[in-house]
mmCIF file of C-alpha atoms in Angstrom:
data_model
loop_
_atom_site.group_PDB
_atom_site.id
_atom_site.type_symbol
_atom_site.label_atom_id
_atom_site.label_comp_id
_atom_site.label_asym_id
_atom_site.label_seq_id
_atom_site.Cartn_x
_atom_site.Cartn_y
_atom_site.Cartn_z
ATOM 1 C CA MET Q 1381 -5.731 -37.803 6.536
ATOM 2 C CA THR Q 1382 -2.816 -39.971 5.473
ATOM 3 C CA GLU Q 1383 -2.244 -37.759 2.451
ATOM 4 C CA ALA Q 1384 -2.490 -34.589 4.553
ATOM 5 C CA VAL Q 1385 0.107 -35.614 7.182
ATOM 6 C CA GLU Q 1386 2.564 -37.089 4.689
ATOM 7 C CA GLY Q 1387 5.875 -35.211 4.775
ATOM 8 C CA HIS Q 1388 5.264 -33.285 8.008
ATOM 9 C CA VAL Q 1389 8.186 -32.678 10.358
ATOM 10 C CA THR Q 1390 8.138 -33.307 14.095
ATOM 11 C CA THR Q 1391 10.662 -32.766 16.879
ATOM 12 C CA GLU Q 1392 11.202 -34.353 20.247
ATOM 13 C CA ILE Q 1393 13.858 -34.541 22.920
ATOM 14 C CA VAL Q 1394 16.571 -37.124 22.316
ATOM 15 C CA MET Q 1395 16.160 -39.538 25.207
ATOM 16 C CA LEU Q 1396 18.958 -41.899 24.197
ATOM 17 C CA ASN Q 1397 22.369 -40.775 23.033
ATOM 18 C CA PRO Q 1398 22.709 -41.840 19.361
ATOM 19 C CA GLU Q 1399 26.509 -41.853 19.618
ATOM 20 C CA THR Q 1400 28.609 -44.575 21.170
ATOM 21 C CA VAL Q 1401 30.190 -42.543 23.939
ATOM 22 C CA ARG Q 1402 31.127 -43.829 27.394
ATOM 23 C CA GLY Q 1403 29.751 -41.319 29.875
ATOM 24 C CA VAL Q 1404 30.123 -40.518 33.546
ATOM 25 C CA SER Q 1405 28.421 -43.819 34.490
ATOM 26 C CA ASN Q 1406 31.070 -45.694 32.498
ATOM 27 C CA MET Q 1407 28.339 -47.016 30.196
ATOM 28 C CA THR Q 1408 27.355 -46.294 26.622
ATOM 29 C CA SER Q 1409 23.722 -45.782 25.706
ATOM 30 C CA GLN Q 1410 23.599 -49.249 24.133
ATOM 31 C CA GLU Q 1411 25.000 -50.868 27.277
ATOM 32 C CA PHE Q 1412 22.408 -49.004 29.348
ATOM 33 C CA ILE Q 1413 19.540 -50.332 27.212
ATOM 34 C CA ALA Q 1414 20.965 -53.864 27.437
ATOM 35 C CA ALA Q 1415 21.163 -53.619 31.242
ATOM 36 C CA LEU Q 1416 17.638 -52.219 31.386
ATOM 37 C CA MET Q 1417 16.285 -55.022 29.213
ATOM 38 C CA SER Q 1418 17.892 -57.624 31.467
ATOM 39 C CA ARG Q 1419 16.198 -56.038 34.478
ATOM 40 C CA LEU Q 1420 12.820 -56.217 32.727
ATOM 41 C CA GLY Q 1421 13.189 -59.976 32.458
ATOM 42 C CA GLY Q 1422 11.928 -60.278 28.903
ATOM 43 C CA LYS Q 1423 8.959 -57.917 29.233
ATOM 44 C CA ASN Q 1424 7.842 -55.950 26.190
ATOM 45 C CA PRO Q 1425 9.471 -52.477 26.440
ATOM 46 C CA GLU Q 1426 6.507 -50.842 24.682
ATOM 47 C CA GLU Q 1427 4.208 -52.106 27.413
ATOM 48 C CA THR Q 1428 6.530 -50.944 30.190
ATOM 49 C CA GLY Q 1429 5.667 -47.508 31.541
ATOM 50 C CA GLY Q 1430 8.533 -45.045 31.473
ATOM 51 C CA PHE Q 1431 10.775 -47.185 29.279
ATOM 52 C CA GLN Q 1432 11.532 -44.399 26.783
ATOM 53 C CA GLU Q 1433 12.185 -41.857 29.562
ATOM 54 C CA ALA Q 1434 14.454 -44.206 31.492
ATOM 55 C CA PRO Q 1435 17.718 -42.666 30.182
ATOM 56 C CA LEU Q 1436 16.529 -39.197 31.268
ATOM 57 C CA ALA Q 1437 15.609 -40.446 34.714
ATOM 58 C CA TYR Q 1438 18.954 -42.274 35.020
ATOM 59 C CA ASP Q 1439 20.931 -39.129 34.111
ATOM 60 C CA ALA Q 1440 18.748 -37.039 36.451
ATOM 61 C CA VAL Q 1441 19.809 -39.231 39.371
ATOM 62 C CA TRP Q 1442 23.443 -38.864 38.303
ATOM 63 C CA ALA Q 1443 23.038 -35.059 38.034
ATOM 64 C CA LEU Q 1444 21.621 -34.892 41.550
ATOM 65 C CA ALA Q 1445 24.337 -37.163 42.922
ATOM 66 C CA LEU Q 1446 27.114 -35.099 41.331
ATOM 67 C CA ALA Q 1447 25.499 -31.862 42.529
ATOM 68 C CA LEU Q 1448 25.274 -33.123 46.104
ATOM 69 C CA ASN Q 1449 28.867 -34.261 45.894
ATOM 70 C CA LYS Q 1450 29.941 -30.771 44.761
ATOM 71 C CA THR Q 1451 28.170 -29.077 47.668
ATOM 72 C CA VAL Q 1452 30.061 -30.961 50.391
ATOM 73 C CA ALA Q 1453 33.192 -28.842 50.311
ATOM 74 C CA PRO Q 1454 31.460 -25.393 50.068
ATOM 75 C CA LEU Q 1455 29.094 -26.324 52.931
ATOM 76 C CA LYS Q 1456 31.951 -27.600 55.043
ATOM 77 C CA ALA Q 1457 33.718 -24.258 54.596
ATOM 78 C CA LYS Q 1458 30.594 -22.565 55.987
ATOM 79 C CA GLY Q 1459 30.290 -24.976 58.891
ATOM 80 C CA ARG Q 1460 27.331 -26.780 57.395
ATOM 81 C CA ARG Q 1461 26.579 -30.387 56.326
ATOM 82 C CA LEU Q 1462 24.216 -31.965 53.830
ATOM 83 C CA GLU Q 1463 22.643 -33.807 56.736
ATOM 84 C CA ASP Q 1464 21.448 -30.429 58.040
ATOM 85 C CA PHE Q 1465 19.257 -29.878 54.961
ATOM 86 C CA ASN Q 1466 15.618 -28.920 55.391
ATOM 87 C CA TYR Q 1467 13.199 -26.992 53.216
ATOM 88 C CA ASN Q 1468 13.641 -23.826 55.268
ATOM 89 C CA ASN Q 1469 17.422 -23.733 54.960
ATOM 90 C CA HIS Q 1470 18.074 -21.426 52.017
ATOM 91 C CA ASP Q 1471 21.900 -21.602 52.267
ATOM 92 C CA ILE Q 1472 22.056 -25.332 51.576
ATOM 93 C CA THR Q 1473 19.319 -25.025 48.912
ATOM 94 C CA SER Q 1474 21.215 -22.293 47.035
ATOM 95 C CA GLU Q 1475 24.423 -24.365 47.087
ATOM 96 C CA ILE Q 1476 22.599 -27.389 45.648
ATOM 97 C CA TYR Q 1477 20.955 -25.196 42.985
ATOM 98 C CA ARG Q 1478 24.293 -23.649 42.061
ATOM 99 C CA ALA Q 1479 25.887 -27.073 41.762
ATOM 100 C CA LEU Q 1480 23.064 -28.354 39.554
ATOM 101 C CA ASN Q 1481 23.117 -25.238 37.383
ATOM 102 C CA THR Q 1482 26.839 -25.702 36.672
ATOM 103 C CA SER Q 1483 26.574 -29.429 35.989
ATOM 104 C CA SER Q 1484 27.892 -30.672 32.670
ATOM 105 C CA PHE Q 1485 28.636 -34.292 31.964
ATOM 106 C CA GLU Q 1486 28.106 -36.978 29.339
ATOM 107 C CA GLY Q 1487 25.185 -39.256 30.172
ATOM 108 C CA VAL Q 1488 23.358 -42.094 28.485
ATOM 109 C CA SER Q 1489 20.806 -39.562 27.154
ATOM 110 C CA GLY Q 1490 23.505 -37.268 25.798
ATOM 111 C CA GLN Q 1491 25.232 -34.186 27.143
ATOM 112 C CA VAL Q 1492 23.580 -33.144 30.406
ATOM 113 C CA VAL Q 1493 23.457 -29.338 30.743
ATOM 114 C CA PHE Q 1494 20.934 -27.051 32.453
ATOM 115 C CA ASP Q 1495 19.971 -23.494 31.478
ATOM 116 C CA ALA Q 1496 19.558 -20.515 33.804
ATOM 117 C CA GLN Q 1497 15.965 -21.538 34.597
ATOM 118 C CA GLY Q 1498 17.028 -25.071 35.530
ATOM 119 C CA SER Q 1499 15.637 -26.752 32.399
ATOM 120 C CA ARG Q 1500 17.500 -29.599 30.738
ATOM 121 C CA MET Q 1501 19.145 -28.576 27.472
ATOM 122 C CA ALA Q 1502 18.884 -31.855 25.637
ATOM 123 C CA MET Q 1503 19.454 -32.620 21.987
ATOM 124 C CA THR Q 1504 16.431 -32.410 19.702
ATOM 125 C CA LEU Q 1505 15.577 -35.188 17.304
ATOM 126 C CA ILE Q 1506 14.074 -34.070 13.978
ATOM 127 C CA GLU Q 1507 11.906 -36.632 12.198
ATOM 128 C CA GLN Q 1508 9.789 -36.645 9.056
ATOM 129 C CA LEU Q 1509 6.862 -38.845 8.133
ATOM 130 C CA GLN Q 1510 7.885 -40.617 4.939
ATOM 131 C CA GLY Q 1511 5.650 -43.306 3.480
ATOM 132 C CA GLY Q 1512 3.654 -43.684 6.691
ATOM 133 C CA SER Q 1513 6.648 -44.086 9.041
ATOM 134 C CA TYR Q 1514 8.955 -41.602 10.760
ATOM 135 C CA LYS Q 1515 12.503 -41.194 9.483
ATOM 136 C CA LYS Q 1516 15.305 -39.413 11.331
ATOM 137 C CA ILE Q 1517 16.471 -36.468 9.249
ATOM 138 C CA GLY Q 1518 18.627 -34.587 11.748
ATOM 139 C CA TYR Q 1519 19.645 -33.589 15.258
ATOM 140 C CA TYR Q 1520 19.943 -30.188 16.881
ATOM 141 C CA ASP Q 1521 22.172 -29.540 19.897
ATOM 142 C CA SER Q 1522 20.895 -26.368 21.584
ATOM 143 C CA SER Q 1523 23.820 -26.187 23.989
ATOM 144 C CA GLN Q 1524 26.366 -26.170 21.151
ATOM 145 C CA LYS Q 1525 24.094 -24.416 18.593
ATOM 146 C CA ASN Q 1526 24.899 -27.277 16.225
ATOM 147 C CA LEU Q 1527 22.585 -28.776 13.600
ATOM 148 C CA SER Q 1528 23.339 -32.203 12.175
ATOM 149 C CA TRP Q 1529 21.374 -32.758 8.972
ATOM 150 C CA PHE Q 1530 21.316 -36.137 7.229
ATOM 151 C CA GLY Q 1531 19.961 -34.819 3.924
ATOM 152 C CA ASN Q 1532 17.366 -37.567 3.535
ATOM 153 C CA ASP Q 1533 14.333 -35.274 3.789
ATOM 154 C CA VAL Q 1534 11.634 -35.688 1.126
ATOM 155 C CA TRP Q 1535 9.223 -32.913 0.086
ATOM 156 C CA ILE Q 1536 6.090 -32.735 -1.971
ATOM 157 C CA GLY Q 1537 6.773 -30.308 -4.800
ATOM 158 C CA ALA Q 1538 9.939 -28.398 -5.675
ATOM 159 C CA GLY Q 1539 11.212 -28.073 -2.118
ATOM 160 C CA PRO Q 1540 10.334 -27.529 1.515
ATOM 161 C CA PRO Q 1541 7.406 -25.196 2.258
ATOM 162 C CA ALA Q 1542 8.131 -21.681 3.421
ATOM 163 C CA ASP Q 1543 8.537 -21.269 7.182
ATOM 164 C CA ARG Q 1544 6.931 -17.836 6.993
ATOM 165 C CA THR Q 1545 4.985 -15.627 4.630
ATOM 166 C CA VAL Q 1546 7.414 -13.881 2.313
ATOM 167 C CA VAL Q 1547 6.595 -10.209 1.756
ATOM 168 C CA ILE Q 1548 7.772 -8.924 -1.623
ATOM 169 C CA GLU Q 1549 7.945 -5.165 -2.035
ATOM 170 C CA GLU Q 1550 6.655 -4.093 -5.422
ATOM 171 C CA TYR Q 1551 6.743 -0.504 -6.647
ATOM 172 C CA ARG Q 1552 3.729 0.647 -8.612
ATOM 173 C CA PHE Q 1553 4.353 2.929 -11.564
ATOM 174 C CA LEU Q 1554 2.147 4.975 -13.831
ATOM 175 C CA SER Q 1555 0.756 3.119 -16.814
ATOM 176 C CA GLN Q 1556 3.006 3.933 -19.753
ATOM 177 C CA LYS Q 1557 0.091 3.754 -22.185
ATOM 178 C CA LEU Q 1558 -1.856 6.262 -20.111
ATOM 179 C CA PHE Q 1559 1.212 8.502 -19.806
ATOM 180 C CA ALA Q 1560 1.780 8.387 -23.554
ATOM 181 C CA ALA Q 1561 -1.877 9.161 -24.320
ATOM 182 C CA VAL Q 1562 -2.032 12.134 -21.938
ATOM 183 C CA SER Q 1563 1.345 13.364 -23.207
ATOM 184 C CA VAL Q 1564 0.016 13.352 -26.757
ATOM 185 C CA PHE Q 1565 -2.989 15.444 -25.769
ATOM 186 C CA ALA Q 1566 -0.751 17.788 -23.775
ATOM 187 C CA GLY Q 1567 1.556 18.085 -26.771
ATOM 188 C CA LEU Q 1568 -1.394 18.952 -29.012
ATOM 189 C CA GLY Q 1569 -2.456 21.604 -26.496
ATOM 190 C CA ILE Q 1570 1.040 23.087 -26.481
ATOM 191 C CA LEU Q 1571 1.078 23.039 -30.284
ATOM 192 C CA PHE Q 1572 -2.263 24.845 -30.364
ATOM 193 C CA GLY Q 1573 -0.871 27.393 -27.895
ATOM 194 C CA ILE Q 1574 2.101 28.009 -30.185
ATOM 195 C CA VAL Q 1575 -0.295 28.522 -33.107
ATOM 196 C CA CYS Q 1576 -2.319 31.057 -31.100
ATOM 197 C CA LEU Q 1577 0.858 32.807 -29.960
ATOM 198 C CA THR Q 1578 2.180 32.971 -33.521
ATOM 199 C CA PHE Q 1579 -1.149 34.280 -34.804
ATOM 200 C CA ASN Q 1580 -1.223 36.963 -32.111
ATOM 201 C CA ILE Q 1581 2.316 38.147 -32.844
ATOM 202 C CA TYR Q 1582 1.904 38.049 -36.606
ATOM 203 C CA ASN Q 1583 -1.323 40.077 -36.508
ATOM 204 C CA GLY Q 1584 -0.158 42.439 -33.799
ATOM 205 C CA ASN Q 1585 -0.789 45.491 -36.003
ATOM 206 C CA VAL Q 1586 -4.454 44.653 -36.593
ATOM 207 C CA ARG Q 1587 -6.718 47.040 -34.674
ATOM 208 C CA TYR Q 1588 -8.945 44.305 -33.229
ATOM 209 C CA ILE Q 1589 -5.899 42.420 -31.997
ATOM 210 C CA GLN Q 1590 -4.408 45.586 -30.499
ATOM 211 C CA ASN Q 1591 -7.645 46.382 -28.661
ATOM 212 C CA SER Q 1592 -7.711 42.904 -27.129
ATOM 213 C CA GLN Q 1593 -4.378 43.486 -25.332
ATOM 214 C CA PRO Q 1594 -2.269 40.981 -27.324
ATOM 215 C CA TYR Q 1595 0.523 40.907 -24.722
ATOM 216 C CA LEU Q 1596 -1.887 39.675 -22.084
ATOM 217 C CA ASN Q 1597 -3.171 37.111 -24.568
ATOM 218 C CA ASN Q 1598 0.422 36.038 -25.190
ATOM 219 C CA MET Q 1599 1.032 35.638 -21.452
ATOM 220 C CA THR Q 1600 -2.162 33.568 -21.163
ATOM 221 C CA ALA Q 1601 -1.006 31.314 -23.997
ATOM 222 C CA VAL Q 1602 2.476 30.930 -22.449
ATOM 223 C CA GLY Q 1603 0.945 30.147 -19.061
ATOM 224 C CA CYS Q 1604 -1.332 27.513 -20.567
ATOM 225 C CA MET Q 1605 1.600 25.924 -22.381
ATOM 226 C CA MET Q 1606 3.613 25.833 -19.137
ATOM 227 C CA ALA Q 1607 0.721 24.188 -17.308
ATOM 228 C CA LEU Q 1608 0.336 21.624 -20.110
ATOM 229 C CA ALA Q 1609 4.094 21.012 -20.114
ATOM 230 C CA ALA Q 1610 3.829 20.067 -16.413
ATOM 231 C CA VAL Q 1611 2.101 16.869 -17.581
ATOM 232 C CA PHE Q 1612 5.490 15.441 -18.598
ATOM 233 C CA PRO Q 1613 7.290 15.743 -15.212
ATOM 234 C CA LEU Q 1614 4.075 14.724 -13.451
ATOM 235 C CA GLY Q 1615 4.203 11.420 -15.325
ATOM 236 C CA ILE Q 1616 7.854 10.768 -14.483
ATOM 237 C CA ASP Q 1617 8.369 8.315 -11.605
ATOM 238 C CA GLY Q 1618 10.857 5.695 -10.456
ATOM 239 C CA HIS Q 1619 10.385 3.849 -13.744
ATOM 240 C CA HIS Q 1620 12.196 6.668 -15.584
ATOM 241 C CA VAL Q 1621 14.614 8.290 -13.119
ATOM 242 C CA HIS Q 1622 16.744 7.183 -10.184
ATOM 243 C CA ARG Q 1623 15.595 7.896 -6.627
ATOM 244 C CA SER Q 1624 18.400 10.443 -6.182
ATOM 245 C CA GLN Q 1625 17.027 12.486 -9.111
ATOM 246 C CA PHE Q 1626 13.400 12.310 -7.996
ATOM 247 C CA PRO Q 1627 13.505 15.441 -5.731
ATOM 248 C CA VAL Q 1628 14.605 17.508 -8.744
ATOM 249 C CA VAL Q 1629 11.576 16.241 -10.673
ATOM 250 C CA CYS Q 1630 9.376 17.128 -7.692
ATOM 251 C CA GLN Q 1631 10.582 20.742 -7.658
ATOM 252 C CA PHE Q 1632 10.276 21.000 -11.432
ATOM 253 C CA ARG Q 1633 6.635 19.854 -11.235
ATOM 254 C CA LEU Q 1634 5.828 22.424 -8.569
ATOM 255 C CA TRP Q 1635 7.404 25.400 -10.304
ATOM 256 C CA LEU Q 1636 6.200 24.609 -13.809
ATOM 257 C CA LEU Q 1637 2.601 23.981 -12.820
ATOM 258 C CA GLY Q 1638 2.461 26.761 -10.223
ATOM 259 C CA LEU Q 1639 3.955 29.526 -12.370
ATOM 260 C CA GLY Q 1640 2.115 28.337 -15.482
ATOM 261 C CA PHE Q 1641 -1.241 28.506 -13.745
ATOM 262 C CA SER Q 1642 -0.430 31.880 -12.145
ATOM 263 C CA LEU Q 1643 0.619 33.345 -15.477
ATOM 264 C CA ALA Q 1644 -2.412 32.025 -17.384
ATOM 265 C CA TYR Q 1645 -4.990 32.749 -14.704
ATOM 266 C CA GLY Q 1646 -3.387 36.041 -13.681
ATOM 267 C CA SER Q 1647 -3.207 37.553 -17.168
ATOM 268 C CA MET Q 1648 -6.690 36.356 -18.092
ATOM 269 C CA PHE Q 1649 -8.287 37.605 -14.895
ATOM 270 C CA THR Q 1650 -6.376 40.905 -15.006
ATOM 271 C CA LYS Q 1651 -7.743 41.577 -18.472
ATOM 272 C CA ILE Q 1652 -11.312 40.781 -17.405
ATOM 273 C CA TRP Q 1653 -10.986 42.740 -14.183
ATOM 274 C CA TRP Q 1654 -9.693 45.882 -15.897
ATOM 275 C CA VAL Q 1655 -12.497 45.747 -18.443
ATOM 276 C CA HIS Q 1656 -14.938 45.384 -15.588
ATOM 277 C CA THR Q 1657 -13.352 48.335 -13.762
ATOM 278 C CA LEU Q 1658 -13.396 50.620 -16.808
ATOM 279 C CA PHE Q 1659 -17.006 50.012 -17.839
ATOM 280 C CA THR Q 1660 -18.984 49.550 -14.641
ATOM 281 C CA LYS Q 1661 -18.552 52.916 -12.950
ATOM 282 C CA LYS Q 1662 -21.633 54.951 -13.801
ATOM 283 C CA ASP Q 1663 -20.224 58.411 -13.063
ATOM 284 C CA GLU Q 1664 -17.135 58.007 -15.103
ATOM 285 C CA LYS Q 1665 -18.486 55.622 -17.716
ATOM 286 C CA LYS Q 1666 -18.182 57.876 -20.709
ATOM 287 C CA GLU Q 1667 -14.885 59.295 -19.557
ATOM 288 C CA LYS Q 1668 -13.468 55.828 -19.025
ATOM 289 C CA LYS Q 1669 -14.489 54.704 -22.474
ATOM 290 C CA LYS Q 1670 -12.641 57.641 -23.953
ATOM 291 C CA GLN Q 1671 -9.621 57.095 -21.769
ATOM 292 C CA HIS Q 1672 -6.887 55.114 -23.411
ATOM 293 C CA LEU Q 1673 -6.014 51.951 -21.453
ATOM 294 C CA GLU Q 1674 -2.284 51.999 -20.845
ATOM 295 C CA PRO Q 1675 -0.819 48.468 -21.206
ATOM 296 C CA TRP Q 1676 1.873 48.885 -18.555
ATOM 297 C CA LYS Q 1677 -0.750 48.903 -15.819
ATOM 298 C CA LEU Q 1678 -1.984 45.486 -16.915
ATOM 299 C CA TYR Q 1679 1.509 44.055 -17.177
ATOM 300 C CA ALA Q 1680 2.478 45.503 -13.816
ATOM 301 C CA THR Q 1681 -0.577 43.888 -12.204
ATOM 302 C CA VAL Q 1682 0.269 40.479 -13.661
ATOM 303 C CA GLY Q 1683 3.929 40.985 -12.729
ATOM 304 C CA VAL Q 1684 3.127 41.762 -9.093
ATOM 305 C CA LEU Q 1685 0.835 38.761 -8.748
ATOM 306 C CA LEU Q 1686 3.378 36.535 -10.489
ATOM 307 C CA ALA Q 1687 6.077 37.841 -8.138
ATOM 308 C CA ILE Q 1688 3.902 37.028 -5.106
ATOM 309 C CA ASP Q 1689 3.391 33.488 -6.364
ATOM 310 C CA PHE Q 1690 7.108 33.185 -7.139
ATOM 311 C CA LEU Q 1691 7.953 34.345 -3.619
ATOM 312 C CA SER Q 1692 5.531 31.847 -2.057
ATOM 313 C CA LEU Q 1693 7.034 29.006 -4.078
ATOM 314 C CA MET Q 1694 10.532 30.112 -3.117
ATOM 315 C CA ILE Q 1695 9.623 30.144 0.582
ATOM 316 C CA TRP Q 1696 8.058 26.695 0.233
ATOM 317 C CA GLN Q 1697 11.192 25.337 -1.438
ATOM 318 C CA ILE Q 1698 13.536 26.786 1.197
ATOM 319 C CA VAL Q 1699 11.507 26.139 4.349
ATOM 320 C CA ASP Q 1700 9.943 22.777 3.482
ATOM 321 C CA PRO Q 1701 11.299 21.393 0.201
ATOM 322 C CA LEU Q 1702 9.596 18.555 -1.591
ATOM 323 C CA HIS Q 1703 11.187 15.140 -1.260
ATOM 324 C CA ILE Q 1704 10.417 11.590 -2.275
ATOM 325 C CA THR Q 1705 7.954 9.711 -0.045
ATOM 326 C CA VAL Q 1706 7.158 6.013 -0.248
ATOM 327 C CA GLU Q 1707 3.556 5.165 0.603
ATOM 328 C CA LYS Q 1708 2.601 1.619 1.592
ATOM 329 C CA PHE Q 1709 -0.760 0.142 0.655
ATOM 330 C CA THR Q 1710 -2.637 -2.942 1.856
ATOM 331 C CA LYS Q 1711 -0.769 -6.174 1.205
ATOM 332 C CA GLU Q 1712 -2.089 -8.311 -1.626
ATOM 333 C CA ALA Q 1713 -2.133 -12.106 -1.812
ATOM 334 C CA PRO Q 1714 -1.456 -13.553 -5.274
ATOM 335 C CA LYS Q 1715 -3.663 -16.481 -6.227
ATOM 336 C CA GLU Q 1716 -0.818 -18.666 -7.488
ATOM 337 C CA ASP Q 1717 1.249 -18.637 -4.247
ATOM 338 C CA LEU Q 1718 -0.232 -18.746 -0.732
ATOM 339 C CA ASP Q 1719 3.151 -18.227 0.971
ATOM 340 C CA VAL Q 1720 3.780 -14.823 -0.629
ATOM 341 C CA LEU Q 1721 2.300 -11.385 0.020
ATOM 342 C CA ILE Q 1722 2.824 -8.410 -2.265
ATOM 343 C CA GLN Q 1723 3.494 -5.079 -0.548
ATOM 344 C CA PRO Q 1724 2.517 -2.342 -3.048
ATOM 345 C CA LEU Q 1725 4.657 0.778 -2.775
ATOM 346 C CA LEU Q 1726 4.128 4.147 -4.428
ATOM 347 C CA GLU Q 1727 6.666 6.951 -4.733
ATOM 348 C CA HIS Q 1728 5.344 10.480 -4.771
ATOM 349 C CA CYS Q 1729 6.436 14.016 -3.920
ATOM 350 C CA SER Q 1730 5.636 15.323 -0.471
ATOM 351 C CA SER Q 1731 6.852 17.641 2.277
ATOM 352 C CA GLU Q 1732 6.446 17.792 6.039
ATOM 353 C CA LYS Q 1733 3.591 20.325 5.896
ATOM 354 C CA MET Q 1734 2.216 19.486 2.484
ATOM 355 C CA ASN Q 1735 -1.431 20.152 3.383
ATOM 356 C CA THR Q 1736 -0.606 23.573 4.823
ATOM 357 C CA TRP Q 1737 1.205 24.711 1.684
ATOM 358 C CA LEU Q 1738 -1.485 23.337 -0.613
ATOM 359 C CA GLY Q 1739 -4.128 25.056 1.497
ATOM 360 C CA THR Q 1740 -2.506 28.498 1.247
ATOM 361 C CA ARG Q 1741 -2.327 28.500 -2.560
ATOM 362 C CA PRO Q 1742 -6.123 28.372 -3.170
ATOM 363 C CA LEU Q 1743 -6.467 31.230 -0.679
ATOM 364 C CA PHE Q 1744 -4.084 33.266 -2.816
ATOM 365 C CA PHE Q 1745 -6.251 32.791 -5.913
ATOM 366 C CA PHE Q 1746 -9.405 33.336 -3.852
ATOM 367 C CA PHE Q 1747 -8.183 36.770 -2.796
ATOM 368 C CA TYR Q 1748 -6.757 37.437 -6.258
ATOM 369 C CA PRO Q 1749 -9.633 39.829 -7.234
ATOM 370 C CA LEU Q 1750 -9.058 41.886 -4.087
ATOM 371 C CA ILE Q 1751 -5.323 42.044 -4.780
ATOM 372 C CA SER Q 1752 -5.970 43.003 -8.391
ATOM 373 C CA GLN Q 1753 -8.490 45.683 -7.411
ATOM 374 C CA SER Q 1754 -6.178 47.148 -4.782
ATOM 375 C CA PHE Q 1755 -3.302 47.323 -7.225
ATOM 376 C CA SER Q 1756 -5.538 48.866 -9.893
ATOM 377 C CA LEU Q 1757 -6.691 51.580 -7.531
ATOM 378 C CA SER Q 1758 -3.094 52.244 -6.609
ATOM 379 C CA CYS Q 1759 -2.177 52.709 -10.260
ATOM 380 C CA PHE Q 1760 -5.027 55.185 -10.715
ATOM 381 C CA ALA Q 1761 -3.929 57.061 -7.622
ATOM 382 C CA LEU Q 1762 -0.385 57.355 -8.940
ATOM 383 C CA LEU Q 1763 -1.729 58.804 -12.174
#
């Protein structure tokens, strides 16, 4: 217990003015104690009830006397006297209260001042337990907002303990090793896409390549490369760019991934859908096989669907653009310091109606076959 309480700080009201100042009673605090001791007739002060509070009681009597003295003139102006006081007379009571509330004088306990609620605003003594006994380390005067610090405080450790739990904000970033590893795989995918694109262009005159609609294959490869390239801006966070540049990264992520997926998925599905359309109609099966498949219809279908996706992204960017959002997670307490809490923060891209926009995009790809079929039928009708 002795070890636990060592170094703790305590406060109490200053009951005896530590300064040698002659107050309204024409006595200093030391003279008051000497007069009090002579009245006790040699009794032990520690065994005398109320000895420590005696200066407060003495100044309280002086405060009341001065307040009553100040009320004589105002009451006389109203045709009243202090002798007329009773507990039902609110006029005399309010005058006494007003006089007490405005009292300010130097007493043996220090400066006597009352707050708006009538409480004594006394000086506060600050003490610390050092080596089993209390030592004065400072005074605080609440009326003057003044702190007197002696500088003789002693602490266990590097310094005084924290008066509150310090919350340190700490931004969490993507693991650079993970980002590098995924970037390498994305780069290999892009490199493989370039190889496929080069092979397709170089062998464009081969009949098997021509029959497989090489331009649609090229668009699929380009779309896949765009989607893989979105890995790089997706891994960029506050560790790489300034907060002012983060919204640009957010928009770049959205457009690169959105258009890349639309181009890859759109060209691939258009090719499959047209093959399905040409070879599943029983009545026109033979005729369709003989009919030459005109490439412009396929490109037009992909172009229309890409334009729809482009328009939706443009509306999203204008109406509700992406911006940086800081998300706060549950505070963490480090094991090495009990007075500190870590507030994890994460920066990510968001908009006011993020869920609505993300919900409409899957619907677009869900109805993609219907859009493709409708456009295909329109092309046939035009022909």
